[in-house]
Amino acid sequence: MNLGDMGDAVLAHAANILTLITGSNVVKQMVIGLRSPSRIYYPSTGSNFGLIVHLHGFDTVGEGSGVSWLKLNKLTSNYALIAPNGIKNPEGSRYWSGSDACCDVLDQGVDDAKYIRKIIEKEIAKGLVDPRKVFITGHSNGGFMTYRFACEHSDLIAGIVVISGQSFYDNAACQNLDKSGNARKISVLHIHGTADANILYNGGSIMGVQFPSVAGSISSWQENLGCTVTDLELSESITIDSNNLVTEVYVPAASSCPAGAHIEHWKMVNEDHVPAFSNAFRTKLAAWLDAHPKPE
């Protein structure tokens, strides 16, 4: 039995073990499967809010990425946040089994996509989350995993936000994972710095395994969403980081994507792998999420 199967076997025993009130959030800590505890940040009031599941990068942790860095728990009062942890490799580095390029190099056989799906289903079952407002966000290795989840479980989410990650080098691998038949009904936002020296903007490789460029990831997802595969159009220039660097916002041409599908790129000019996001980023991201619920 692999770790993913064992996690499923004990999932039914997951339970809340701690409740805290902190600022604008109610924080509940839960144990799911064999993973380390994950905190869930709920808005302090209301219900029927959206849900963000944030996936950390390689050799980091969910709290550090989703809370300390991105501060997604402070996005708005309209979203709950879960930032779970990937498993550890033999060197002790946490990771997600994303695409073929990143980062299950030892083939440990863990079905992270299934694990993330169980998290979402558990939250929806509580009756507090609007099923039309569930989003996956991911940074770096977590971004690769976010694209993989969208390939495999798009029926469960409204959209994805990928920061400094890429999709499959061979898009056929993604299309073969689509079990839902509903891949054309999500929204995709790809955020990437042009000076990223880790996951290169123009593509590269990890331990000899290639990953696509931003343009390649976008064209693959135009195909996956049923959009016309063509260059996105510059919509506006904004500033969303503390270094006051320009971010160019690219959107599809009018009528180039079917109803219910959207793809967008925020090109952070001269920004690196870990952008210094400002509060303006969180404001802009919240508006994007609000504008892209899953179609009825």
C-alpha positions as a printed Julia matrix, in Angstrom:
296×3 Matrix{Float64}:
   0.0    0.0     0.0
   1.5    3.39   -0.96
   1.25   6.54    1.15
  -1.62   7.91   -0.89
  -3.7    4.77   -0.27
  -2.88   4.76    3.44
  -3.92   8.39    3.65
  -7.29   7.47    2.17
  -7.66   4.65    4.67
  -7.5    7.0     7.64
  -9.13  10.02    6.04
 -12.43   9.21    7.74
 -10.75   9.87   11.1
  -9.76  13.44   10.21
 -10.9   15.79   12.97
 -10.61  19.4    14.06
  -8.19  19.57   16.99
  -7.79  23.3    17.58
  -9.84  26.43   17.08
  -8.32  29.91   17.4
  -9.58  33.43   16.81
  -6.9   35.55   15.19
  -7.62  38.95   13.68
 -10.13  38.61   10.87
  -9.89  34.79   10.8
 -11.21  31.8    12.68
  -8.41  29.25   12.46
  -9.15  25.53   12.72
  -6.4   22.96   12.68
  -7.11  19.51   11.31
  -5.32  16.27   10.6
  -6.07  14.72    7.23
  -4.72  11.3     6.44
  -1.04  10.84    7.31
  -0.04  14.4     6.45
   1.1   16.98    8.98
  -1.69  19.16   10.45
  -3.05  21.92    8.2
  -4.63  25.12    9.42
  -7.83  26.34    7.81
  -8.37  30.09    7.92
 -12.07  30.91    7.83
 -13.55  34.41    7.61
 -14.64  35.37   11.13
 -18.24  35.93   10.06
 -20.65  34.73    7.4
 -20.88  31.62    5.27
 -21.09  30.62    1.62
 -17.59  31.99    1.11
 -15.04  30.88   -1.44
 -12.15  28.5    -0.76
  -8.49  28.85   -1.71
  -6.22  25.81   -1.48
  -2.62  27.02   -1.73
   0.24  24.69   -2.67
   3.75  25.61   -1.55
   6.97  25.35   -3.53
   9.72  22.74   -3.22
  11.4   22.54    0.2
   8.99  25.02    1.8
   5.76  24.62    3.79
   2.16  25.68    3.28
   2.02  28.2     6.13
   5.24  29.87    5.05
   4.12  30.2     1.44
   0.39  30.88    1.72
   0.27  32.86    4.97
   3.66  34.42    5.8
   4.57  35.32    2.2
   1.39  35.68    0.15
  -0.91  36.46    3.11
  -3.81  34.8     1.33
  -5.61  34.52    4.66
  -5.93  38.32    4.52
  -7.09  38.45    0.92
 -10.68  39.47    1.69
 -13.44  38.41    4.04
 -14.9   36.3     1.23
 -12.45  33.37    1.15
 -11.27  30.61    3.44
  -7.68  29.4     3.04
  -6.08  25.99    3.41
  -2.31  25.69    2.82
  -1.5   21.96    3.2
   1.96  20.42    3.13
   3.37  18.03    0.59
   5.17  14.89    1.76
   8.92  14.81    2.42
  11.46  13.19    0.12
  14.32  11.17    1.68
  16.34  14.38    2.07
  13.55  15.94    4.13
  12.34  18.41    1.5
   8.58  18.78    1.12
   7.24  18.64   -2.42
   4.23  17.9    -4.63
   4.07  15.24   -7.33
   3.24  17.72  -10.08
   4.21  17.32  -13.72
   6.84  15.0   -15.15
   9.34  17.84  -14.68
   8.7   18.62  -11.01
   9.27  17.16   -8.51
   8.69  13.46   -7.7
  12.11  12.49   -9.0
  12.22   9.35   -6.82
   8.76   8.22   -7.93
   7.39   7.8    -4.41
   3.95   7.01   -5.8
   1.84   9.52   -3.88
  -1.39  10.71   -5.51
  -1.3   14.35   -4.39
  -4.15  15.31   -6.71
  -6.43  12.82   -4.98
  -5.33  14.11   -1.56
  -6.13  17.71   -2.53
  -9.5   16.64   -3.88
 -10.32  15.02   -0.52
  -9.49  18.29    1.25
 -11.85  20.24   -1.0
 -14.65  17.7    -0.77
 -14.39  17.69    3.02
 -14.73  21.48    3.17
 -17.66  21.58    0.73
 -19.42  18.9     2.79
 -19.39  21.21    5.83
 -21.82  23.5     4.0
 -19.86  26.73    4.54
 -18.1   26.9     1.16
 -19.68  27.94   -2.14
 -18.79  25.08   -4.54
 -18.67  27.59   -7.42
 -15.84  29.55   -5.77
 -13.12  26.98   -5.16
  -9.66  27.91   -6.43
  -6.22  26.27   -6.34
  -3.17  28.53   -6.13
   0.41  27.32   -6.27
   3.96  28.64   -6.31
   6.88  27.0    -8.14
   6.56  23.21   -7.58
   3.11  24.0    -6.2
   2.35  25.73   -9.49
   3.23  22.57  -11.43
   0.95  20.67   -9.05
  -1.82  23.23   -9.57
  -1.73  22.66  -13.31
  -1.8   18.9   -12.73
  -4.83  19.18  -10.47
  -6.64  21.22  -13.12
  -5.85  18.52  -15.67
  -7.27  15.79  -13.46
 -10.01  17.33  -11.31
 -11.31  20.42  -13.07
 -14.88  19.43  -12.22
 -14.27  20.53   -8.63
 -12.76  24.0    -9.12
 -13.62  27.38  -10.59
 -10.05  28.18  -11.53
  -6.34  28.14  -10.79
  -3.63  30.7   -10.1
  -0.07  29.62  -10.9
   2.9   31.69   -9.68
   6.37  30.88  -11.05
   5.39  27.38  -12.2
   4.69  25.72  -15.55
   2.4   23.09  -17.05
   3.34  19.77  -18.67
   6.02  19.91  -21.36
   3.94  17.45  -23.41
   0.35  18.66  -23.18
  -0.89  15.21  -24.15
   0.08  14.12  -20.63
  -2.35  16.67  -19.23
  -5.15  15.76  -21.61
  -4.78  12.09  -20.7
  -5.35  13.0   -17.03
  -8.67  14.74  -17.66
 -11.25  12.42  -16.12
 -13.98  14.99  -15.56
 -14.95  15.92  -19.11
 -15.35  19.47  -17.86
 -11.87  20.92  -18.41
 -13.21  23.75  -20.54
 -15.16  25.33  -17.69
 -12.39  26.87  -15.57
 -10.35  30.07  -15.46
  -6.55  30.13  -15.5
  -4.25  32.91  -14.25
  -0.5   32.5   -14.82
   1.79  34.93  -12.94
   5.5   34.85  -13.75
   8.57  37.08  -13.47
  10.67  37.48  -16.59
  13.87  37.33  -14.48
  12.95  34.04  -12.78
  16.21  32.09  -12.57
  14.63  28.93  -11.09
  11.64  28.17  -13.32
  12.71  30.09  -16.39
  10.17  32.29  -18.13
  11.25  30.9   -21.5
  11.41  27.27  -20.4
  14.2   24.98  -19.24
  14.78  21.72  -17.39
  15.01  20.23  -13.9
  17.54  17.42  -13.57
  17.42  16.96  -17.34
  13.62  16.88  -17.59
  12.22  19.72  -19.69
   9.44  22.09  -18.73
   7.71  24.53  -21.11
   7.95  28.29  -21.39
   5.2   30.57  -20.15
   4.07  30.93  -23.76
   4.02  27.14  -24.08
   1.99  26.69  -20.89
  -0.5   29.32  -22.01
  -0.94  27.88  -25.5
  -1.45  24.41  -24.01
  -4.18  25.74  -21.77
  -5.8   27.67  -24.58
  -6.08  24.3   -26.28
  -7.32  22.58  -23.1
  -9.96  25.25  -22.54
 -11.15  25.23  -26.13
  -9.85  28.75  -26.81
  -8.32  29.91  -30.06
  -4.57  29.37  -29.74
  -3.29  32.87  -30.4
  -1.3   35.56  -28.62
  -3.02  37.11  -25.62
  -3.62  40.86  -25.82
  -2.1   43.49  -23.52
  -4.94  44.87  -21.42
  -3.21  47.11  -18.87
  -0.02  47.71  -16.92
  -0.18  47.57  -13.13
   2.13  47.59  -10.1
   1.62  44.72   -7.66
   5.0   44.4    -5.96
   6.92  46.53   -3.46
   9.75  47.16   -5.95
   7.36  49.12   -8.19
   8.16  46.93  -11.18
   5.72  46.91  -14.07
   3.35  43.97  -14.45
   1.7   43.61  -17.84
  -1.76  42.02  -17.87
  -2.55  39.91  -20.94
  -6.07  38.63  -21.67
  -7.74  36.68  -24.5
  -9.03  38.45  -27.56
 -12.79  38.96  -27.57
 -14.73  35.75  -28.25
 -11.55  33.65  -28.47
 -12.58  31.43  -25.53
 -15.88  29.59  -25.05
 -18.32  30.68  -22.35
 -17.13  29.69  -18.9
 -13.43  29.53  -19.84
 -10.79  32.22  -19.38
  -7.0   32.43  -19.46
  -4.91  35.39  -18.33
  -1.22  36.17  -17.82
   0.37  38.68  -15.45
   3.87  39.23  -16.8
   6.06  40.68  -14.03
   8.82  42.48  -15.93
  12.28  41.95  -14.34
  10.79  40.17  -11.31
  12.38  36.98   -9.97
  11.16  33.61   -8.69
   9.73  34.92   -5.41
   8.03  38.25   -6.17
   7.83  40.87   -3.45
   4.06  41.17   -3.66
   2.38  44.24   -2.18
  -1.14  44.73   -0.84
  -2.07  45.84   -4.35
  -1.45  42.25   -5.48
  -3.93  40.89   -2.97
  -6.53  43.46   -3.97
  -6.08  42.64   -7.65
  -6.09  38.88   -7.04
  -9.27  39.04   -4.94
 -11.0   40.95   -7.74
  -9.87  38.32  -10.25
 -11.2   35.47   -8.12
 -14.51  37.25   -7.57
 -14.88  37.74  -11.33
 -14.36  34.06  -12.21
 -16.75  31.73  -10.35
 -17.51  28.37  -11.93
 -20.37  28.67  -14.44
 -23.81  27.42  -13.41
